Amino acid sequence: MIIQQHERISWIAEHAKRLVKGLCQLYNQPAHFKNISGEPYLETHHIIWLAKGGKDTIANTVALCPNSQRKMHIQNVKKIQTFQAKCSNTQNPSD
């Protein structure tokens, strides 16, 4: 069995989370809970998965609540395309 690992750039994930100021980019709602440091708990998601040729870049990374993150991995392709469009519309929220 061959397992392929993708090298990730840690500051990109952190930047994606800070950019959205605690809001899930899929639903534009606050994170459901906070981490041990008291910060909103969000997970980063690559719009085009690394395993499918996506890049570890700011433009390809969004911050999602855990439910949205899982949803992006489970839903069928048509729904994922809708989610991707919605996430890209909130990529750069206004200050």
mmCIF file with all atom_site columns, N, CA, C and O in Angstrom, residues 1-5:
data_model
loop_
_atom_site.group_PDB
_atom_site.id
_atom_site.type_symbol
_atom_site.label_atom_id
_atom_site.label_alt_id
_atom_site.label_comp_id
_atom_site.label_asym_id
_atom_site.label_entity_id
_atom_site.label_seq_id
_atom_site.pdbx_PDB_ins_code
_atom_site.Cartn_x
_atom_site.Cartn_y
_atom_site.Cartn_z
_atom_site.occupancy
_atom_site.B_iso_or_equiv
_atom_site.pdbx_formal_charge
_atom_site.auth_seq_id
_atom_site.auth_comp_id
_atom_site.auth_asym_id
_atom_site.auth_atom_id
_atom_site.pdbx_PDB_model_num
ATOM 1  N N  . MET A 1 1 ? 0.839  -1.164 0.000  1.00 0.00 ? 1 MET A N  1
ATOM 2  C CA . MET A 1 1 ? 0.000  0.000  0.000  1.00 0.00 ? 1 MET A CA 1
ATOM 3  C C  . MET A 1 1 ? 0.891  1.236  0.000  1.00 0.00 ? 1 MET A C  1
ATOM 4  O O  . MET A 1 1 ? 1.829  1.340  0.772  1.00 0.00 ? 1 MET A O  1
ATOM 5  N N  . ILE A 1 2 ? 0.561  2.188  -0.851 1.00 0.00 ? 2 ILE A N  1
ATOM 6  C CA . ILE A 1 2 ? 1.296  3.440  -0.918 1.00 0.00 ? 2 ILE A CA 1
ATOM 7  C C  . ILE A 1 2 ? 0.408  4.543  -0.352 1.00 0.00 ? 2 ILE A C  1
ATOM 8  O O  . ILE A 1 2 ? -0.744 4.695  -0.755 1.00 0.00 ? 2 ILE A O  1
ATOM 9  N N  . ILE A 1 3 ? 0.949  5.284  0.593  1.00 0.00 ? 3 ILE A N  1
ATOM 10 C CA . ILE A 1 3 ? 0.227  6.394  1.186  1.00 0.00 ? 3 ILE A CA 1
ATOM 11 C C  . ILE A 1 3 ? 0.937  7.682  0.790  1.00 0.00 ? 3 ILE A C  1
ATOM 12 O O  . ILE A 1 3 ? 2.134  7.831  1.020  1.00 0.00 ? 3 ILE A O  1
ATOM 13 N N  . GLN A 1 4 ? 0.189  8.584  0.197  1.00 0.00 ? 4 GLN A N  1
ATOM 14 C CA . GLN A 1 4 ? 0.767  9.855  -0.217 1.00 0.00 ? 4 GLN A CA 1
ATOM 15 C C  . GLN A 1 4 ? 0.409  10.918 0.807  1.00 0.00 ? 4 GLN A C  1
ATOM 16 O O  . GLN A 1 4 ? -0.749 11.073 1.170  1.00 0.00 ? 4 GLN A O  1
ATOM 17 N N  . GLN A 1 5 ? 1.421  11.619 1.304  1.00 0.00 ? 5 GLN A N  1
ATOM 18 C CA . GLN A 1 5 ? 1.192  12.707 2.237  1.00 0.00 ? 5 GLN A CA 1
ATOM 19 C C  . GLN A 1 5 ? 1.462  14.016 1.535  1.00 0.00 ? 5 GLN A C  1
ATOM 20 O O  . GLN A 1 5 ? 2.353  14.107 0.692  1.00 0.00 ? 5 GLN A O  1
#
